[in-house]
Coordinates of C-alpha atoms in Angstrom, one line a residue:
M1 CA -16.8 4.4 -14.9
R2 CA -13.1 5.2 -15.0
K3 CA -11.7 6.4 -18.4
S4 CA -8.0 5.7 -17.7
R5 CA -6.3 2.7 -19.3
K6 CA -3.2 3.0 -17.2
I7 CA -2.3 0.4 -14.5
V8 CA 0.4 1.2 -12.0
F9 CA 2.3 -1.7 -10.4
F10 CA 4.4 -1.2 -7.3
F11 CA 7.0 -3.8 -6.2
P12 CA 8.4 -3.4 -2.7
S13 CA 12.1 -4.1 -2.1
F14 CA 13.2 -7.5 -0.9
A15 CA 16.9 -7.8 -1.6
S16 CA 18.5 -4.8 -3.2
S17 CA 21.9 -6.4 -3.9
E18 CA 20.3 -9.2 -5.9
A19 CA 17.6 -7.2 -7.6
T20 CA 15.9 -8.2 -10.9
A21 CA 12.5 -7.9 -12.5
P22 CA 9.5 -9.1 -10.4
L23 CA 8.2 -12.2 -12.1
G24 CA 4.7 -12.1 -10.8
I25 CA 4.1 -8.6 -12.1
L26 CA 5.6 -9.5 -15.5
A27 CA 3.1 -12.4 -15.6
V28 CA -0.1 -10.5 -15.0
A29 CA 1.1 -7.6 -17.2
T30 CA 0.9 -9.6 -20.5
P31 CA -2.9 -10.0 -20.6
L32 CA -3.4 -6.4 -19.7
L33 CA -1.1 -5.2 -22.5
R34 CA -2.9 -7.4 -24.9
A35 CA -6.2 -5.9 -23.9
G36 CA -4.9 -2.4 -24.5
F37 CA -3.9 -1.2 -21.1
E38 CA -0.8 0.8 -20.4
I39 CA 1.6 -0.5 -17.7
V40 CA 3.8 1.4 -15.4
L41 CA 6.1 -0.5 -13.0
V42 CA 7.7 1.1 -10.0
D43 CA 10.2 -1.1 -8.2
S44 CA 11.4 0.5 -5.0
T45 CA 14.8 -1.2 -5.3
I46 CA 15.8 0.7 -8.5
T47 CA 13.5 3.8 -8.3
P48 CA 14.8 6.8 -6.3
N49 CA 12.1 8.5 -4.2
F50 CA 9.7 5.6 -5.2
K51 CA 6.9 6.9 -2.9
Q52 CA 6.6 10.2 -4.8
R53 CA 6.9 8.4 -8.1
V54 CA 3.9 6.2 -7.3
L55 CA 1.9 9.2 -6.1
N56 CA 2.7 11.0 -9.4
E57 CA 1.8 8.0 -11.6
V58 CA -1.5 7.1 -9.9
R59 CA -3.0 10.6 -10.5
D60 CA -4.1 9.6 -14.0
A61 CA -4.3 5.8 -13.5
L62 CA -7.1 3.3 -13.1
C63 CA -5.7 1.4 -10.1
L64 CA -2.6 0.4 -8.2
G65 CA -1.5 -3.2 -8.0
V66 CA 1.1 -4.6 -5.6
S67 CA 2.7 -8.0 -5.5
L68 CA 4.2 -9.2 -2.3
V69 CA 5.2 -12.2 -0.1
T70 CA 5.1 -12.5 3.7
G71 CA 7.8 -10.5 5.5
P72 CA 9.5 -7.1 5.1
M73 CA 8.0 -6.4 1.7
I74 CA 4.8 -5.6 3.6
R75 CA 6.3 -2.6 5.2
E76 CA 6.7 -0.6 2.0
T77 CA 3.4 -1.9 0.7
V78 CA 1.6 -0.4 3.7
E79 CA 3.5 2.8 3.4
I80 CA 2.6 3.2 -0.3
A81 CA -1.1 2.2 0.2
R82 CA -1.6 4.6 3.1
A83 CA -0.1 7.4 1.1
V84 CA -2.3 6.7 -1.9
K85 CA -5.4 6.6 0.3
A86 CA -4.4 9.9 1.9
W87 CA -4.4 11.4 -1.6
N88 CA -7.6 9.8 -2.7
P89 CA -9.6 7.4 -0.4
D90 CA -11.6 6.1 -3.3
F91 CA -8.6 5.1 -5.5
P92 CA -8.6 1.3 -6.0
I93 CA -5.7 -0.7 -4.5
V94 CA -5.3 -4.3 -5.4
L95 CA -2.9 -6.7 -3.6
G96 CA -1.7 -10.0 -5.1
G97 CA 1.0 -12.6 -4.6
W98 CA 1.7 -15.3 -2.0
H99 CA 0.7 -13.4 1.1
P100 CA -2.8 -12.3 -0.1
S101 CA -3.3 -15.7 -1.6
L102 CA -2.6 -17.5 1.7
L103 CA -4.2 -15.0 4.0
P104 CA -6.9 -13.4 1.9
K105 CA -9.4 -12.4 4.7
Q106 CA -6.9 -10.8 7.0
T107 CA -5.2 -9.0 4.1
L108 CA -8.5 -7.6 2.8
E109 CA -9.3 -6.4 6.4
A110 CA -6.7 -3.6 6.0
P111 CA -8.5 -0.3 5.5
Y112 CA -6.2 0.7 2.7
V113 CA -6.8 -2.5 0.6
D114 CA -9.8 -2.6 -1.8
Y115 CA -9.3 -5.9 -3.6
I116 CA -7.1 -9.0 -3.3
V117 CA -6.2 -11.5 -6.1
R118 CA -5.7 -15.1 -5.0
G119 CA -3.5 -17.7 -6.8
Q120 CA -2.7 -17.3 -10.5
G121 CA -3.4 -13.7 -11.4
E122 CA -3.1 -13.5 -15.2
D123 CA -6.8 -14.0 -16.0
T124 CA -8.1 -12.9 -12.7
F125 CA -6.5 -9.5 -12.6
L126 CA -7.5 -8.7 -16.2
E127 CA -11.1 -9.4 -15.5
L128 CA -11.0 -7.4 -12.2
V129 CA -9.4 -4.4 -14.0
Q130 CA -12.1 -4.5 -16.7
H131 CA -14.8 -4.4 -14.0
I132 CA -13.0 -1.4 -12.3
A133 CA -12.8 0.4 -15.6
N134 CA -16.5 -0.2 -16.4
G135 CA -17.7 0.5 -12.8
S136 CA -19.5 -2.9 -12.7
A137 CA -19.8 -5.3 -9.9
P138 CA -17.0 -8.0 -9.9
D139 CA -19.0 -10.7 -8.1
F140 CA -18.5 -13.2 -10.9
V141 CA -14.7 -12.8 -11.2
S142 CA -13.3 -16.0 -9.7
G143 CA -10.3 -15.8 -7.4
I144 CA -10.7 -12.4 -5.8
G145 CA -11.8 -10.7 -2.6
F146 CA -13.4 -7.3 -2.3
K147 CA -15.5 -5.1 0.0
R148 CA -19.0 -3.9 -0.3
D149 CA -21.0 -2.0 2.3
G150 CA -18.6 -2.9 5.0
R151 CA -18.7 -6.6 4.2
M152 CA -15.9 -8.7 2.7
I153 CA -16.8 -10.9 -0.3
M154 CA -14.7 -13.8 -1.4
T155 CA -15.5 -15.2 -4.8
P156 CA -15.0 -18.9 -5.7
E157 CA -11.4 -20.2 -6.3
R158 CA -10.2 -20.0 -9.9
P159 CA -9.0 -23.4 -11.1
L160 CA -5.2 -23.5 -11.7
K161 CA -4.1 -23.5 -15.3
P162 CA -1.2 -25.7 -16.5
L163 CA 1.9 -23.6 -17.1
V164 CA 1.9 -24.4 -20.8
E165 CA -1.5 -22.6 -21.2
M166 CA -0.2 -19.4 -19.6
P167 CA 0.9 -16.4 -21.7
P168 CA 4.6 -15.4 -21.9
K169 CA 5.7 -12.9 -19.4
A170 CA 6.2 -9.2 -20.3
Y171 CA 9.9 -9.0 -19.8
H172 CA 10.1 -5.9 -22.0
I173 CA 8.6 -3.7 -19.3
A174 CA 11.6 -4.4 -17.0
D175 CA 14.5 -2.0 -16.8
F176 CA 17.3 -4.5 -16.9
D177 CA 19.9 -1.6 -17.1
A178 CA 18.8 -0.3 -13.8
Y179 CA 18.8 -3.8 -12.2
E180 CA 22.3 -4.3 -13.5
R181 CA 23.5 -1.1 -11.9
S182 CA 22.0 -2.2 -8.6
C183 CA 23.1 -5.9 -8.7
G184 CA 26.3 -5.8 -10.8
R185 CA 24.9 -8.6 -13.0
R186 CA 22.3 -8.8 -15.7
W187 CA 20.0 -11.6 -14.9
A188 CA 16.3 -12.6 -14.7
M189 CA 14.0 -15.3 -13.3
Y190 CA 12.1 -17.8 -15.4
T191 CA 9.5 -20.4 -14.5
S192 CA 9.5 -23.7 -16.4
S193 CA 7.4 -25.8 -13.9
L194 CA 5.0 -25.4 -11.0
A195 CA 4.5 -27.3 -7.8
C196 CA 6.4 -30.1 -6.1
P197 CA 5.2 -33.7 -5.4
F198 CA 6.7 -33.6 -1.9
N199 CA 5.0 -32.1 1.2
C200 CA 7.7 -30.7 3.5
S201 CA 6.0 -29.4 6.6
Y202 CA 7.6 -26.0 6.4
C203 CA 6.8 -25.3 2.7
T204 CA 3.9 -23.1 1.5
N205 CA 3.9 -24.4 -2.0
S206 CA 1.0 -26.8 -1.6
G207 CA -1.1 -23.9 -0.1
V208 CA -1.1 -22.2 -3.5
Y209 CA -0.4 -24.9 -6.1
G210 CA -1.3 -28.1 -4.4
R211 CA 1.2 -30.9 -5.3
K212 CA 0.3 -31.3 -8.9
W213 CA 3.5 -30.8 -10.8
N214 CA 3.2 -29.5 -14.3
A215 CA 5.9 -28.2 -16.7
L216 CA 6.8 -26.7 -20.0
P217 CA 8.1 -29.0 -22.7
P218 CA 11.9 -28.9 -23.3
E219 CA 11.4 -27.3 -26.7
Q220 CA 9.5 -24.3 -25.3
F221 CA 12.1 -23.9 -22.4
V222 CA 15.0 -23.8 -24.9
E223 CA 13.3 -21.4 -27.4
E224 CA 12.1 -19.0 -24.8
T225 CA 15.2 -18.8 -22.6
V226 CA 17.6 -18.5 -25.5
D227 CA 15.5 -15.7 -26.9
L228 CA 15.2 -14.0 -23.5
S229 CA 18.9 -14.1 -22.8
R230 CA 19.9 -12.8 -26.2
R231 CA 17.1 -10.2 -26.4
Y232 CA 18.1 -8.6 -23.1
A233 CA 21.8 -9.5 -23.0
L234 CA 21.3 -11.6 -19.8
E235 CA 24.3 -13.5 -18.4
M236 CA 22.2 -15.6 -16.0
L237 CA 18.8 -17.0 -15.4
W238 CA 17.4 -18.3 -12.1
I239 CA 15.0 -21.0 -12.9
V240 CA 12.5 -20.6 -10.1
D241 CA 10.8 -24.0 -10.3
D242 CA 10.0 -25.5 -7.0
N243 CA 11.6 -28.8 -8.1
F244 CA 13.1 -28.7 -11.5
L245 CA 14.2 -32.3 -11.6
V246 CA 10.9 -34.1 -11.1
D247 CA 11.1 -35.3 -14.8
L248 CA 14.7 -36.3 -15.4
D249 CA 14.2 -37.0 -19.1
R250 CA 12.8 -33.4 -19.5
A251 CA 15.9 -32.1 -17.8
R252 CA 18.1 -34.0 -20.2
G253 CA 16.0 -32.8 -23.2
I254 CA 16.5 -29.2 -22.1
A255 CA 20.2 -29.6 -21.8
E256 CA 20.5 -31.2 -25.2
G257 CA 18.4 -28.4 -26.7
L258 CA 20.5 -25.7 -25.1
V259 CA 23.7 -27.3 -26.3
R260 CA 22.4 -27.5 -29.9
E261 CA 21.4 -23.8 -29.7
K262 CA 24.8 -22.9 -28.4
S263 CA 23.2 -20.9 -25.6
H264 CA 25.5 -18.6 -23.8
Y265 CA 23.7 -17.9 -20.5
R266 CA 24.4 -19.6 -17.1
W267 CA 21.5 -20.9 -15.1
S268 CA 20.6 -22.2 -11.6
I269 CA 17.8 -24.5 -10.5
Q270 CA 16.2 -25.8 -7.3
A271 CA 15.7 -29.5 -6.7
T272 CA 15.4 -32.1 -4.0
T273 CA 18.5 -34.1 -3.1
N274 CA 16.9 -37.5 -3.9
L275 CA 16.2 -36.4 -7.5
T276 CA 19.6 -34.7 -8.0
S277 CA 21.4 -37.9 -6.8
R278 CA 19.6 -39.9 -9.5
L279 CA 21.5 -38.0 -12.2
S280 CA 24.8 -39.6 -13.3
V281 CA 28.0 -37.6 -13.6
E282 CA 27.5 -37.7 -17.3
D283 CA 24.0 -36.3 -17.0
L284 CA 25.3 -33.5 -14.9
K285 CA 28.2 -32.8 -17.2
L286 CA 25.7 -32.5 -20.1
L287 CA 23.7 -30.0 -18.0
N288 CA 26.9 -28.1 -17.2
R289 CA 27.7 -27.9 -20.9
A290 CA 24.3 -26.4 -21.3
G291 CA 25.1 -23.6 -18.8
L292 CA 23.8 -25.1 -15.5
H293 CA 26.2 -23.9 -12.8
Q294 CA 24.3 -24.3 -9.6
I295 CA 21.7 -26.7 -8.0
C296 CA 20.1 -25.4 -4.9
Q297 CA 18.9 -28.3 -2.7
G298 CA 17.0 -28.5 0.6
V299 CA 19.1 -30.4 3.1
D300 CA 17.4 -28.5 5.9
S301 CA 18.9 -30.4 8.9
G302 CA 21.8 -32.7 9.8
S303 CA 19.6 -34.5 12.3
H304 CA 17.6 -37.6 11.3
A305 CA 15.0 -36.8 14.0
I306 CA 14.4 -33.3 12.6
L307 CA 14.2 -34.5 9.0
R308 CA 11.4 -36.9 10.1
A309 CA 9.6 -34.1 11.8
M310 CA 9.8 -32.1 8.6
H311 CA 8.1 -35.0 6.7
K312 CA 11.4 -35.7 4.9
D313 CA 11.7 -39.4 5.5
W314 CA 12.6 -39.8 1.9
Q315 CA 15.8 -37.9 2.3
D316 CA 19.0 -39.6 3.5
F317 CA 22.5 -38.4 4.0
E318 CA 23.9 -40.9 1.4
S319 CA 22.0 -39.1 -1.4
I320 CA 23.0 -35.7 -0.1
N321 CA 26.7 -36.7 -0.2
E322 CA 26.2 -38.4 -3.6
S323 CA 24.5 -35.3 -5.0
A324 CA 27.3 -33.0 -3.8
S325 CA 30.1 -35.1 -5.1
R326 CA 28.5 -35.7 -8.5
C327 CA 27.7 -32.0 -8.9
L328 CA 31.3 -31.0 -8.1
A329 CA 32.7 -33.7 -10.5
A330 CA 30.6 -32.2 -13.2
G331 CA 31.6 -28.6 -12.5
I332 CA 28.3 -27.6 -10.9
R333 CA 28.1 -25.9 -7.5
P334 CA 26.0 -27.8 -5.0
S335 CA 24.2 -25.2 -2.8
F336 CA 22.3 -26.5 0.2
N337 CA 19.7 -24.8 2.4
I338 CA 19.5 -25.3 6.2
I339 CA 16.6 -24.4 8.5
F340 CA 17.6 -24.0 12.2
A341 CA 15.3 -24.1 15.2
F342 CA 12.6 -26.3 13.7
P343 CA 10.2 -27.5 16.4
G344 CA 12.0 -30.3 18.4
E345 CA 15.5 -29.1 17.6
G346 CA 17.7 -28.6 20.7
R347 CA 21.4 -28.0 21.2
K348 CA 22.1 -31.7 20.3
E349 CA 20.3 -31.6 17.0
R350 CA 21.7 -28.2 16.1
R351 CA 25.2 -29.5 16.8
E352 CA 24.6 -32.4 14.5
T353 CA 23.6 -30.0 11.8
I354 CA 26.7 -27.8 12.2
N355 CA 29.0 -30.8 12.3
F356 CA 27.4 -32.1 9.1
M357 CA 27.9 -28.8 7.4
M358 CA 31.5 -28.4 8.5
D359 CA 32.2 -32.0 7.4
M360 CA 30.6 -31.5 4.0
C361 CA 32.5 -28.3 3.3
R362 CA 35.8 -29.8 4.2
R363 CA 35.4 -33.1 2.4
L364 CA 33.8 -31.5 -0.7
P365 CA 35.3 -28.0 -1.2
G366 CA 33.0 -25.9 -3.3
T367 CA 29.9 -27.1 -1.4
E368 CA 28.0 -24.1 0.0
F369 CA 25.3 -23.7 2.7
W370 CA 22.7 -21.0 3.2
T371 CA 20.9 -20.9 6.6
N372 CA 17.6 -19.7 7.8
I373 CA 15.7 -19.8 11.1
F374 CA 12.4 -21.7 11.1
T375 CA 9.5 -19.4 10.4
P376 CA 6.0 -21.0 10.1
Y377 CA 4.7 -19.2 7.0
P378 CA 1.0 -19.2 6.1
G379 CA 0.0 -22.1 3.9
S380 CA 2.6 -24.5 5.2
P381 CA 1.4 -27.7 6.9
I382 CA 3.0 -26.7 10.1
F383 CA 1.3 -23.3 10.2
E384 CA -1.8 -25.0 11.4
K385 CA 0.0 -26.0 14.6
T386 CA 1.2 -22.5 15.6
A387 CA -1.2 -22.3 18.5
E388 CA -0.1 -25.8 19.7
L389 CA 3.6 -24.7 19.4
G390 CA 2.9 -21.5 21.4
I391 CA 3.6 -19.2 18.4
E392 CA 1.6 -16.0 18.3
V393 CA 1.0 -15.1 14.7
P394 CA 0.4 -11.5 13.6
K395 CA -3.2 -10.2 13.8
S396 CA -3.0 -7.7 10.9
L397 CA -1.3 -7.2 7.6
E398 CA 1.2 -4.6 8.7
A399 CA 2.3 -6.8 11.7
W400 CA 3.5 -9.5 9.2
A401 CA 6.3 -7.2 8.1
D402 CA 8.4 -8.4 11.0
F403 CA 7.5 -12.1 10.5
F404 CA 10.9 -13.0 9.1
P405 CA 13.7 -15.3 10.2
R406 CA 16.0 -12.5 11.4
Y407 CA 13.3 -10.9 13.6
T408 CA 10.9 -13.7 14.5
R409 CA 11.1 -15.0 18.1
L410 CA 10.1 -18.6 18.8
P411 CA 9.0 -19.9 22.3
W412 CA 12.0 -22.3 22.3
L413 CA 14.4 -19.7 20.7
D414 CA 14.3 -16.4 22.4
G415 CA 16.6 -14.0 24.3
A416 CA 20.2 -15.3 24.6
E417 CA 19.5 -18.5 22.7
H418 CA 18.2 -16.5 19.7
T419 CA 21.2 -14.3 19.8
R420 CA 23.6 -17.2 20.1
L421 CA 22.1 -18.9 17.0
Q422 CA 22.3 -15.6 15.0
V423 CA 26.0 -15.4 15.9
T424 CA 26.5 -19.0 14.9
R425 CA 24.9 -18.3 11.5
D426 CA 27.1 -15.3 11.1
Y427 CA 30.2 -17.4 11.6
L428 CA 28.9 -20.0 9.2
R429 CA 28.7 -17.3 6.6
I430 CA 32.3 -16.4 6.9
A431 CA 33.8 -19.9 7.5
F432 CA 33.5 -21.1 3.9
D433 CA 33.0 -19.3 0.6
R434 CA 29.5 -18.7 -0.7
I435 CA 28.7 -17.1 -4.0
P436 CA 25.7 -14.7 -4.1
I437 CA 24.0 -13.6 -7.3
A438 CA 25.3 -10.1 -7.0
A439 CA 28.6 -9.3 -8.5
D440 CA 31.6 -9.5 -6.2
R441 CA 32.8 -5.9 -5.8
R442 CA 35.5 -6.6 -3.2
G443 CA 39.0 -5.5 -3.8
P444 CA 41.9 -8.0 -3.4
I445 CA 42.9 -6.7 0.1
T446 CA 39.3 -7.1 1.3
R447 CA 39.1 -10.6 -0.1
L448 CA 42.3 -11.6 1.5
A449 CA 41.3 -10.1 4.9
Q450 CA 37.9 -11.9 4.8
K451 CA 39.7 -15.1 3.8
S452 CA 42.0 -14.9 6.8
I453 CA 39.1 -14.6 9.3
S454 CA 37.5 -17.8 7.9
F455 CA 40.1 -19.9 9.7
P456 CA 39.3 -18.7 13.3
A457 CA 35.6 -18.8 12.3
R458 CA 36.0 -22.6 11.6
W459 CA 37.8 -23.0 14.9
R460 CA 35.0 -21.4 16.8
L461 CA 32.3 -23.5 15.0
D462 CA 34.2 -26.7 15.7
R463 CA 34.3 -25.9 19.4
D464 CA 31.0 -24.1 19.7
I465 CA 32.7 -21.0 21.2
Y466 CA 31.3 -17.6 20.2
K467 CA 32.2 -15.2 23.0
F468 CA 33.9 -11.9 22.0
P469 CA 33.2 -12.3 18.2
V470 CA 36.0 -10.1 17.0
E471 CA 35.9 -11.7 13.6
L472 CA 32.3 -10.7 13.0
W473 CA 33.2 -7.1 14.0
L474 CA 36.1 -7.1 11.5
N475 CA 33.9 -8.6 8.8
N476 CA 31.3 -5.9 9.3
K477 CA 34.0 -3.3 9.0
L478 CA 35.2 -4.9 5.7
K479 CA 31.7 -4.9 4.3
K480 CA 31.7 -1.1 4.4
Y481 CA 34.2 -1.2 1.5
T482 CA 31.8 -3.2 -0.7
A483 CA 28.3 -2.5 -2.1
M484 CA 27.0 -6.0 -1.5
K485 CA 24.9 -5.8 1.7
P486 CA 21.3 -6.7 1.0
A487 CA 18.3 -4.8 2.2
V488 CA 17.2 -7.7 4.3
D489 CA 18.9 -10.8 5.7
A490 CA 17.9 -13.4 3.2
K491 CA 19.0 -15.4 0.3
R492 CA 16.2 -14.7 -2.1
L493 CA 15.1 -17.8 -4.0
A494 CA 12.4 -18.0 -6.5
N495 CA 9.5 -19.5 -4.6
T496 CA 9.6 -17.3 -1.6
P497 CA 8.4 -17.1 1.1
A498 CA 9.1 -20.7 1.7
E499 CA 12.2 -22.4 0.4
A500 CA 10.2 -25.4 -0.9
A501 CA 12.6 -27.7 -2.7
C502 CA 15.5 -25.7 -1.3

C-alpha cells in the first residue's frame, strides 16, 4: 500500500509557440481532485529544467501519468520515464492519450511503462490510481493494460460515455500566466462534441471514438465557455471538436446564446466543407457576432482522384469555394488543411493541388492553407494497408518519436522528391499570409521584408521552380528576429494526431 495522495502529471512539449493547458490531463484531473488526490502538472513547454522538476516531484508521489499523441512528444516521454525508473524501478508510470489508446500492446511493451489507459480516461484513471494506492490487483478496471509476472494483461474496453455525462475539466490547475508568456496570447482549448460521422481514410478519430457524434447542449456550451473566458481572462478558445457543425441548429443556438451573454472571447472551430457551406451568410454573420473568427476545414487535396482515395466522395470544389466566400463575407477566416503525398498522388495530382491553392488565395484574399505530408497514423483506416503500401512502421514506442510529417519517409516520396516537396511547402508558407495562434511579435521592418519575398515565392510556385531558394534563406534569417518558431513543424489542432475534420 502506498500512502501518498499526490499524482504527478507530465505533459511533453508539442508546439512551444502555441502552448496552452493540456486538455486530456485537465479532464482526468477532475475525478482525482474530487476523490481527494493532490495534482501536480509539469508541462515541459513552460517548465525550466522540467526533467529535474519531475524527479523532485515524484519522490513523494503515488505515480506519474503522461498524456501523449504519436510523434515527437514520445521523445520527452521516454526520457522522463527512463529517468524516473533509474531513480526507482518500482515507481508506477502510467501512459494515456491517443498513442497508448491506439497501440496499447506495443506501448506497454516498453520496459519503463507499467500501465496504459485506453480511451476516455476520467473514470479509468481514477479507478487505477485507487488500486495503486491500495496495493490491490487492477484486473477489474476496464480500459487499462498492465504487466504481471512478465505477462501483459489487457482488461475489457470501457464503454464510451456521452460528453454531457463527463465532469468539467480542471482548468484551475493550469498556469495560464506561464502559457501567455510563452505564446503571447491567453487562450485555452474546449471540447463541445466528440467524434465525426465521416470516415476519411487518414483520420484516427474512428479508432478511438467510432463515428457516433455526441455533443453538449448549446446552453451548457454558453455557460461554461463564458465563465471559463472570464474566470481566466482568456481572449480566445479553440473548440477542439472533430466536426463542430454536424448539428447546424445547435451551432445557431450557441451563437445566439453567446450574443445574449455579450461574450468577449474569440473562438475557432473545425468542420467539414460540406457542412460549412450549408450555412448562409446570415448564419455565419451571427456566429461572427458571437466571436467566431476562424473555421478550419479539411480540403486535403485539389485532385478529384486523391479525394476519392481518401474516401471523401462527398466533398466537391463548389462547396469549398462556397464555404470560403461565405466565411469571408461574414468576417470569418476560412482556414484549409492540405495533405500532400497521399498514396496515388504523383506530380500531376500535386500540381493540381498547388494550382487550386494559388487560385483560391488569389480569388478570395484572406483564405489560408496549412499543409502536411501524409503520415499513416495508428487507428486510421489506411494504417491497415501500411504493409501493402510498403511502409515500415516503428517496432517500439521510442521509434514512433520520428513518425511525423517532417521526418517520415514514404516509399513514393524519398530522397530528392521528399526534399522538393518540403521546399514547396516552405514556399507555400511565405507566399500568402497565415495567422498562427501565437502573437505576432515581428517588427514593422521584418513584416515588410517578409511581405516582399511573398511575390517571388508566388512566381516560383506558379512555375514549379525551386532551385537556389534564396527567399527561404532570407526568411530563415528574418525568423531570428522573432520568437515565433515552434518546437516542431506542425500546426497543432485539437484532435491530433490526425487532422480529422481538418
